[in-house]
XYZ file of C-alpha atoms in Angstrom:
593
model
C -18.844 36.759 -5.069
C -17.798 40.425 -5.074
C -14.149 41.463 -5.146
C -14.594 43.200 -1.786
C -15.999 40.109 -0.118
C -13.316 37.960 -1.719
C -10.605 40.196 -0.314
C -12.087 40.150 3.159
C -12.366 36.391 3.089
C -8.817 35.916 1.824
C -7.540 38.046 4.665
C -9.393 35.982 7.254
C -8.315 32.758 5.661
C -4.634 33.463 5.316
C -4.369 34.424 8.944
C -6.229 31.396 10.192
C -4.391 28.909 8.162
C -1.055 30.373 9.035
C -0.403 27.941 11.750
C -1.697 24.585 10.749
C -4.788 24.331 12.818
C -7.936 24.020 10.904
C -11.162 25.586 10.742
C -14.273 25.044 12.620
C -17.673 26.095 11.810
C -20.857 24.661 10.432
C -23.829 23.071 11.798
C -23.287 19.827 13.643
C -19.773 18.620 12.963
C -17.511 20.848 10.963
C -14.557 18.987 9.470
C -11.048 20.367 9.136
C -8.270 18.804 7.073
C -5.600 17.922 8.093
C -7.439 16.248 10.945
C -6.835 16.771 14.637
C -3.532 15.255 15.868
C -2.018 15.351 12.389
C 1.772 15.297 12.305
C 3.298 17.376 9.519
C 6.850 17.463 8.215
C 8.267 20.982 8.422
C 8.214 22.617 4.986
C 6.151 19.845 3.384
C 3.298 21.169 1.195
C -0.255 20.214 2.126
C -3.793 21.387 1.413
C -6.031 22.884 4.085
C -9.789 22.481 3.906
C -12.712 23.340 6.138
C -16.099 21.773 5.463
C -19.069 23.540 7.026
C -22.408 21.847 7.400
C -24.385 24.922 6.434
C -24.133 27.658 3.854
C -22.463 30.822 5.112
C -21.007 34.039 3.741
C -17.237 34.425 3.574
C -17.255 37.332 5.997
C -18.917 35.064 8.579
C -15.867 32.777 8.731
C -12.937 33.502 11.031
C -9.807 31.368 11.168
C -6.942 31.736 13.614
C -3.736 29.850 14.207
C -2.457 29.874 17.774
C -4.697 32.861 18.293
C -3.284 34.864 15.389
C -4.899 35.765 12.115
C -3.845 33.146 9.591
C -2.044 35.523 7.225
C 0.663 36.273 9.752
C 1.687 32.607 9.682
C 0.755 31.087 6.362
C -0.254 32.674 3.180
C -1.613 31.045 0.100
C -4.447 31.469 -2.343
C -7.704 30.839 -0.531
C -10.799 29.553 -2.286
C -14.224 30.010 -0.764
C -16.858 27.593 -1.991
C -20.280 29.024 -1.275
C -22.017 25.666 -1.506
C -20.569 22.207 -1.998
C -22.838 19.511 -3.367
C -22.758 15.780 -2.914
C -24.348 12.867 -4.691
C -27.685 13.569 -6.333
C -26.905 17.290 -6.087
C -27.463 17.278 -2.335
C -26.478 20.558 -0.657
C -23.664 20.007 1.848
C -22.556 23.445 3.032
C -19.826 25.984 2.425
C -16.128 25.178 2.318
C -12.745 26.885 2.466
C -9.736 25.489 0.641
C -6.082 26.505 0.510
C -3.679 24.516 -1.630
C 0.043 23.928 -1.164
C 0.536 25.438 2.290
C 3.798 24.993 4.145
C 4.751 25.461 7.789
C 8.463 25.718 8.429
C 8.630 26.375 12.168
C 8.238 23.236 14.317
C 5.750 23.141 17.156
C 2.087 22.653 17.975
C -0.450 24.655 16.039
C -4.021 25.116 17.161
C -6.371 26.017 14.365
C -9.678 27.499 15.374
C -12.533 28.121 13.002
C -15.695 30.029 13.698
C -18.678 30.457 11.413
C -21.635 32.125 13.032
C -22.349 30.314 16.298
C -20.415 27.197 15.282
C -16.782 26.593 16.239
C -14.184 23.914 15.599
C -10.569 23.504 16.626
C -7.832 21.025 15.756
C -4.203 20.780 16.751
C -1.328 19.794 14.497
C 2.255 18.994 15.339
C 4.874 20.238 12.896
C 8.227 18.530 13.310
C 11.764 18.896 12.039
C 14.105 16.009 11.373
C 17.790 15.393 11.915
C 20.046 18.033 10.423
C 22.050 15.467 8.462
C 20.932 12.259 6.714
C 21.533 9.009 8.579
C 21.536 6.847 5.462
C 22.233 7.316 1.787
C 19.669 4.767 0.613
C 16.347 3.391 1.832
C 14.899 0.086 0.625
C 11.281 -0.192 1.769
C 9.967 -3.719 1.245
C 6.257 -4.272 1.777
C 4.522 -7.631 1.796
C 0.924 -6.781 0.987
C -1.274 -8.463 3.590
C 1.793 -9.931 5.313
C 0.657 -11.576 8.562
C 2.557 -13.504 11.201
C 1.117 -16.787 9.892
C 2.458 -16.047 6.407
C 5.958 -15.620 7.851
C 5.730 -18.765 9.964
C 4.360 -20.868 7.118
C 7.017 -19.555 4.728
C 9.756 -20.521 7.172
C 8.400 -24.043 7.708
C 7.587 -24.656 4.044
C 10.919 -23.276 2.844
C 13.311 -24.470 5.561
C 11.555 -27.386 7.238
C 11.194 -28.199 10.933
C 12.486 -31.042 13.089
C 11.683 -31.619 16.754
C 10.047 -28.227 17.107
C 12.920 -26.126 15.759
C 13.040 -24.549 12.323
C 15.818 -25.946 10.140
C 16.684 -22.499 8.815
C 15.817 -18.833 8.972
C 14.148 -16.414 6.613
C 16.028 -13.334 5.512
C 13.518 -11.183 7.382
C 14.188 -13.121 10.603
C 17.528 -11.378 11.128
C 16.346 -7.779 10.822
C 17.025 -6.715 14.377
C 14.858 -3.616 14.971
C 11.138 -4.298 15.335
C 7.839 -2.529 15.990
C 4.140 -3.283 15.999
C 2.256 -1.057 13.563
C -1.373 0.024 13.867
C -3.172 0.018 10.529
C -6.651 1.498 11.058
C -8.073 4.163 8.739
C -9.542 7.532 9.649
C -13.046 6.237 8.924
C -12.832 2.560 9.890
C -11.040 0.201 12.240
C -10.545 -2.230 9.323
C -8.622 -1.007 6.354
C -7.329 -1.549 2.823
C -4.029 -1.253 0.992
C -4.645 2.269 -0.267
C -4.872 4.230 2.958
C -2.378 1.997 4.772
C 0.411 2.522 2.245
C -0.628 6.161 1.978
C -0.017 6.557 5.723
C 3.461 5.089 5.320
C 4.191 7.349 2.361
C 2.714 10.657 3.624
C 2.729 10.610 7.416
C -1.028 11.254 7.394
C -3.708 8.651 7.997
C -6.635 8.757 5.618
C -9.827 6.924 4.683
C -10.335 3.532 3.059
C -9.560 3.669 -0.700
C -7.789 7.045 -0.449
C -4.188 7.716 -1.506
C -2.177 10.861 -0.773
C -5.254 12.899 0.186
C -7.646 13.532 3.008
C -10.917 12.091 1.756
C -13.406 14.942 1.628
C -17.189 14.838 1.187
C -17.522 15.768 -2.483
C -18.082 13.045 -5.113
C -15.097 14.004 -7.289
C -12.122 11.779 -6.475
C -9.247 13.924 -7.735
C -9.892 17.255 -5.974
C -9.502 16.193 -2.327
C -6.998 17.946 -0.026
C -3.543 16.645 -0.885
C -0.521 15.866 1.263
C 2.983 15.397 -0.086
C 4.210 11.855 -0.666
C 7.637 10.600 0.343
C 8.757 10.328 -3.280
C 7.645 13.904 -3.925
C 9.595 15.079 -0.873
C 12.673 13.190 -2.085
C 12.282 14.877 -5.478
C 11.782 18.317 -3.916
C 14.713 18.214 -1.528
C 17.332 15.773 -2.852
C 19.029 14.501 -5.984
C 18.296 10.899 -5.066
C 16.742 8.401 -7.447
C 13.378 6.722 -6.912
C 12.388 3.159 -7.743
C 9.076 1.298 -7.626
C 8.889 -2.489 -8.038
C 5.701 -4.548 -7.683
C 4.224 -7.804 -8.900
C 0.835 -6.067 -9.130
C -0.197 -3.438 -11.639
C 2.082 -0.467 -11.082
C -1.110 1.597 -10.729
C -2.378 -0.625 -7.892
C -2.869 0.843 -4.424
C 0.563 0.167 -2.907
C 2.845 1.320 -5.743
C 0.444 4.162 -6.551
C 0.697 5.494 -3.002
C 4.386 6.260 -3.495
C 3.465 9.148 -5.800
C -0.307 9.558 -6.190
C -3.244 11.633 -4.963
C -6.795 10.348 -5.320
C -9.808 9.551 -3.172
C -10.427 6.447 -5.270
C -7.693 3.860 -5.682
C -9.421 2.703 -8.875
C -8.422 5.900 -10.713
C -5.661 3.852 -12.298
C -5.576 5.680 -15.614
C -4.966 8.920 -13.718
C -2.279 7.281 -11.570
C -0.242 6.589 -14.719
C -0.096 10.330 -15.336
C 0.970 10.926 -11.743
C 3.744 8.365 -12.139
C 4.952 10.240 -15.194
C 4.841 13.515 -13.261
C 7.235 12.181 -10.608
C 9.276 10.078 -13.066
C 10.748 7.356 -10.866
C 14.002 6.238 -12.425
C 12.886 2.613 -12.212
C 9.262 1.473 -12.540
C 8.676 -2.288 -12.826
C 5.523 -4.421 -12.603
C 2.276 -5.175 -14.382
C -0.539 -2.948 -15.564
C 0.301 -2.074 -19.175
C -3.447 -1.928 -19.976
C -3.595 1.534 -18.391
C -0.662 2.790 -20.481
C -2.346 2.023 -23.816
C -4.810 4.204 -25.706
C -8.383 2.947 -25.799
C -8.103 1.893 -29.445
C -5.424 -0.666 -28.566
C -6.705 -4.166 -27.823
C -6.674 -4.829 -24.096
C -6.547 -1.171 -23.100
C -8.418 -0.078 -19.981
C -8.126 3.627 -20.691
C -11.042 5.798 -21.808
C -8.831 8.085 -23.876
C -6.251 7.617 -26.597
C -3.202 8.737 -24.652
C -0.227 6.484 -25.288
C 1.703 6.576 -22.035
C 4.264 4.058 -23.154
C 5.301 6.549 -25.819
C 5.171 9.406 -23.338
C 7.489 7.537 -20.976
C 9.805 6.699 -23.869
C 9.766 10.351 -24.974
C 10.782 11.205 -21.406
C 13.879 9.020 -21.796
C 12.695 5.654 -20.510
C 13.868 2.322 -21.875
C 11.050 -0.229 -22.124
C 11.187 -3.885 -21.045
C 8.239 -6.238 -21.570
C 9.677 -9.595 -20.462
C 12.529 -10.956 -18.359
C 14.949 -11.108 -21.298
C 14.444 -7.434 -22.083
C 14.706 -6.657 -18.365
C 18.085 -8.402 -18.194
C 19.238 -6.660 -21.383
C 18.400 -3.280 -19.862
C 19.970 -3.991 -16.477
C 23.011 -1.813 -17.128
C 21.725 0.490 -19.884
C 21.846 4.203 -19.113
C 18.624 6.103 -18.578
C 15.364 5.451 -16.778
C 13.674 2.052 -16.996
C 10.003 1.172 -17.453
C 9.185 -2.522 -17.191
C 5.615 -3.652 -17.915
C 5.339 -7.436 -17.906
C 1.586 -8.041 -17.880
C -1.555 -6.147 -18.857
C -2.843 -6.719 -15.311
C -1.327 -8.190 -12.161
C 1.618 -10.484 -12.793
C 1.139 -14.215 -12.245
C 2.057 -15.570 -8.843
C 5.232 -17.576 -8.286
C 3.559 -20.981 -7.930
C 1.868 -20.561 -11.308
C 4.659 -18.651 -13.058
C 7.584 -20.858 -12.046
C 6.118 -24.265 -11.230
C 2.555 -25.095 -12.300
C 2.388 -22.872 -15.421
C -1.216 -21.987 -14.616
C -3.058 -18.681 -14.427
C -2.209 -16.538 -17.458
C 1.313 -17.886 -17.939
C 0.371 -19.167 -21.388
C -0.359 -15.567 -22.448
C 2.603 -14.029 -20.616
C 5.160 -16.851 -20.546
C 8.305 -14.855 -19.815
C 7.472 -12.757 -16.764
C 10.326 -11.923 -14.391
C 9.923 -12.530 -10.667
C 10.275 -10.144 -7.762
C 13.867 -11.185 -7.118
C 15.022 -10.409 -10.665
C 13.191 -7.080 -10.677
C 14.692 -6.104 -7.315
C 18.215 -6.956 -8.497
C 17.849 -4.845 -11.629
C 16.329 -1.960 -9.696
C 19.166 -1.924 -7.170
C 21.774 -2.135 -9.916
C 20.247 0.830 -11.738
C 19.493 2.993 -8.714
C 22.862 2.468 -7.021
C 24.588 4.257 -9.894
C 23.335 7.550 -8.448
C 26.105 8.887 -6.146
C 23.461 10.743 -4.110
C 21.556 7.566 -3.255
C 18.003 6.355 -3.745
C 14.632 5.350 -2.321
C 13.319 1.996 -3.539
C 9.889 0.538 -2.738
C 9.490 -3.199 -3.391
C 6.066 -4.809 -2.997
C 5.334 -8.499 -2.716
C 1.852 -7.768 -4.011
C 0.174 -11.144 -4.206
C 0.556 -12.351 -0.654
C -2.636 -10.356 -0.273
C -4.113 -11.202 -3.653
C -3.916 -14.921 -2.888
C -5.022 -14.552 0.741
C -8.310 -12.921 -0.237
C -9.524 -16.081 -2.055
C -8.156 -18.248 0.780
C -5.506 -19.745 -1.527
C -2.945 -20.281 1.194
C -0.356 -22.304 -0.723
C -0.035 -19.566 -3.316
C 0.062 -16.887 -0.604
C 2.851 -18.680 1.278
C 4.910 -19.250 -1.873
C 4.534 -15.505 -2.551
C 5.864 -14.875 0.947
C 8.916 -17.018 0.200
C 9.555 -15.033 -2.978
C 9.155 -11.790 -1.026
C 11.674 -13.023 1.524
C 14.121 -13.846 -1.253
C 13.803 -10.254 -2.463
C 14.631 -9.193 1.109
C 17.722 -11.385 0.757
C 18.747 -9.392 -2.311
C 18.358 -6.186 -0.309
C 20.408 -7.617 2.549
C 23.238 -8.574 0.192
C 23.182 -5.051 -1.211
C 23.297 -3.648 2.319
C 26.423 -5.679 3.114
C 28.253 -3.859 0.341
C 26.491 -0.559 1.055
C 26.139 -0.227 4.850
C 24.755 3.300 4.447
C 21.417 1.678 3.507
C 18.308 1.405 5.685
C 16.123 -1.639 5.050
C 12.510 -1.629 6.230
C 10.302 -4.729 5.921
C 6.629 -4.615 6.832
C 3.071 -5.293 5.728
C 0.347 -2.774 5.022
C -2.355 -4.769 6.822
C -2.950 -8.354 7.900
C -5.295 -11.210 7.061
C -7.113 -13.272 9.660
C -5.161 -16.447 8.969
C -3.529 -18.948 11.309
C -1.697 -22.239 11.007
C -3.930 -24.809 12.695
C -1.773 -27.917 12.262
C -1.330 -30.313 9.357
C -3.344 -32.323 6.867
C -2.060 -35.900 6.636
C -3.202 -37.907 3.609
C -1.817 -41.087 5.183
C -4.436 -41.103 7.903
C -7.124 -43.723 7.275
C -10.536 -42.934 5.850
C -11.907 -40.661 3.166
C -13.119 -37.758 5.282
C -10.547 -35.008 4.824
C -11.682 -33.281 7.987
C -10.515 -36.314 9.950
C -7.091 -36.031 8.344
C -6.483 -32.678 10.041
C -3.926 -33.070 12.793
C -3.959 -30.728 15.773
C -1.699 -30.647 18.828
C 0.257 -33.922 19.109
C -1.599 -35.361 16.113
C -0.178 -32.643 13.866
C 3.396 -33.826 13.722
C 5.509 -31.890 11.204
C 4.937 -31.367 7.468
C 7.140 -33.246 5.016
C 8.007 -30.582 2.443
C 11.402 -31.045 0.784
C 13.709 -28.681 -1.062
C 16.129 -31.053 -2.700
C 17.182 -28.603 -5.422
C 17.987 -25.900 -2.852
C 16.067 -23.077 -4.506
C 14.313 -22.098 -1.276
C 10.920 -23.350 -2.452
C 9.373 -26.714 -1.591
C 9.744 -29.116 -4.500
C 6.013 -29.850 -4.140
C 3.171 -28.156 -2.267
C 0.931 -31.218 -2.504
C 3.037 -33.349 -0.154
C 1.313 -36.034 1.901
C 1.554 -34.110 5.176
C 1.214 -30.382 4.688
C 0.469 -27.259 6.682
C -3.188 -26.540 7.339
C -3.931 -22.825 7.249
C -7.374 -21.435 7.921
C -8.948 -17.983 7.916
C -11.221 -16.578 10.578
C -13.474 -15.020 7.948
C -14.725 -15.599 4.430
C -17.736 -16.309 2.231
C -19.557 -19.618 1.948
C -17.098 -22.040 0.345
C -15.925 -25.624 0.158
C -12.764 -26.478 2.052
C -10.880 -29.128 0.072
C -7.883 -29.451 2.435
C -5.680 -29.611 -0.665
C -3.512 -27.231 -2.723
C -5.299 -25.866 -5.798
C -3.121 -27.221 -8.592
C -5.467 -26.358 -11.471
C -5.276 -22.626 -10.875
C -6.004 -20.024 -8.183
C -8.873 -20.832 -5.822
C -12.257 -19.215 -6.508
C -14.143 -19.854 -3.254
C -17.477 -18.198 -4.091
C -19.470 -17.215 -7.161
C -22.448 -14.920 -7.618
C -25.984 -16.319 -7.948
C -29.053 -14.810 -9.587
C -29.727 -12.767 -6.426
C -26.291 -11.146 -6.730
C -25.231 -12.985 -3.572
C -21.978 -14.901 -3.322
C -22.445 -18.592 -2.670
C -20.027 -21.501 -2.396
C -18.444 -22.388 -5.732
C -19.768 -25.859 -6.537
C -16.742 -26.504 -8.724
C -15.143 -27.812 -5.507
C -18.208 -29.554 -4.080
C -17.356 -32.969 -5.437
C -13.668 -32.929 -4.525
C -13.357 -36.077 -2.362
C -13.747 -35.173 1.281
C -14.561 -31.492 0.671
C -16.439 -29.784 3.525
C -18.936 -26.949 3.181
C -17.882 -23.961 5.309
C -20.561 -21.469 6.299
C -19.400 -17.917 5.614
C -19.382 -15.232 8.276
C -19.172 -12.055 6.216
C -22.021 -10.398 4.272
C -23.125 -12.296 1.180
C -22.005 -9.343 -0.944
C -18.427 -10.443 -0.297
C -16.718 -12.997 -2.539
C -13.510 -13.484 -0.559
C -11.905 -13.135 2.844
C -11.273 -9.663 4.214
C -8.389 -7.960 5.957
C -7.863 -8.179 9.708
C -7.314 -5.298 12.127
C -4.333 -6.999 13.796
C -1.135 -4.967 14.074
C 1.499 -5.715 11.464
C 5.111 -6.443 12.350
C 7.779 -4.064 11.041
C 11.419 -5.116 10.997
C 14.402 -3.040 9.965
C 18.183 -2.844 9.865
C 20.712 -0.165 9.067
C 21.193 3.505 9.922
C 17.912 5.009 11.094
C 16.432 1.663 12.182
C 16.653 2.718 15.825
C 13.609 4.900 15.165
C 11.380 1.834 14.978
C 10.323 0.446 18.351
C 7.309 -0.485 20.438
C 3.882 0.376 19.055
C 3.676 2.906 16.244
C 0.947 4.210 13.998
C 1.597 3.766 10.294
C 1.843 7.530 9.919
C 4.740 7.482 12.441
C 6.787 5.320 10.076
C 6.952 8.189 7.598
C 8.613 10.329 10.243
C 11.423 7.796 10.668
C 11.930 7.621 6.897
C 11.969 11.424 6.638
C 14.420 11.646 9.546
C 16.708 9.092 7.886
C 16.964 11.325 4.816
C 16.819 14.587 6.858
C 13.897 15.794 4.736
C 12.674 18.128 7.471
C 16.018 19.626 8.433
C 15.889 23.216 9.691
C 16.329 25.670 6.856
C 18.909 28.373 7.582
C 18.361 30.549 4.526
């Protein structure tokens, strides 16, 4: 492209982008990012992209913001892409891209794009926050896949129930401010953990599998239009510390969304680099396989970068088991804890049954211990902190319909909430937020009573008055049932899943594997469970390409307590939650200089 044409295009582009409305143009349905109705934190950097459905010349594109040429409002280095290509080298059309734009003045911005006879307009809302922070600290606790049934089952299994009243309360039960949260993605009513947590952490909804970006049409996963994450905003504007704690791989969707930008949540090796870029003061979880060079046994990287060394060179102390975690609890400097090559074992296996991979990783800490250490480390910063804690495997055990493990994970998650609540008592300038990223289609149907006569397990299911109450006990007072395989236990069931055998029993030999692949690459019921006495074949209701249950579209429940919690009420989109977090830290306060 000639220098003259480039200059003309840059002039058009800067003016149009100046106000946060996006372009229009292209054959049938031009796309502008950020999308229509986007809400944008004042001063927060974001990328602007227009995708045209035909090839045009730069001088044919005109962009205005609130009727003005973009360069009077924005500025930035514009890139004109003459022709974008998709899979199989398919021609897609021209595109315009501006990186790292900021809009400081609050208000509504209408972006209008014209390219030939095609036009497109979107409207954004740029908002400021409170002038002064409402809280010094935020603890954001997320139960992945946390549904109402998980909460109810955790309360009954942990506390017991007599004559229709629970014998105790969960820690989350006493968080007084509540809201229902809508979880849908920009491209689907049903959703995954990547875009849901991304909405919480950026204030922008995005597509399934995307984190910290608007998912564009090109195949490359790391070049999509970016939006700033909450951790990046905290780094840019404050001296606060940042902590990430998860029982999953630290590169998994939820922890990754605190800092990362990718169209594909499986870019885990790249996420490690993004974690190092932001440098959270505390980073605890699994996933060491993506920190190790490819020559190291067990590595999942395709290069020889040693990120453990790079983190250590950046001043991090390393912990690889719960003893080293405890030893580093009060040591100065940043802390990296990697306790498993993959996802950490779930509580039922790690603490009680010693199944899963506990024989290979016998000394893994739990979520409670990790949360305590993180709070101890982060609270040393006089300016405060942001801590994200994920109970990762509520979801990971709900997918394979392993409800006992999922509920025990919920109890552990609630105990981590208890740690946060104790911290809040001593530090009342702390906002606690507890929520899920999405739900599962699971409900408590009644009980399964082994004492009922006969061998057919289906006939041992009690509903209504026949259900009675389960007989879990917690004689040692640790908050967990002493046994999950009691004679009368909760019966949970999903509204979706693959073909499988329902055994009506806890899976004591290891996590449930409901379906396996046949020679046609279809998932069929795992016959390992066929001969369990009384097992019942359950016809699946999802495509045969699926091996486990899927997420539900139901709203999630958010609960909160502390300064700033009044911002949560009624129905909210997940992207609205970011605004409350930003307001609590005054990240969009009006700049006077």
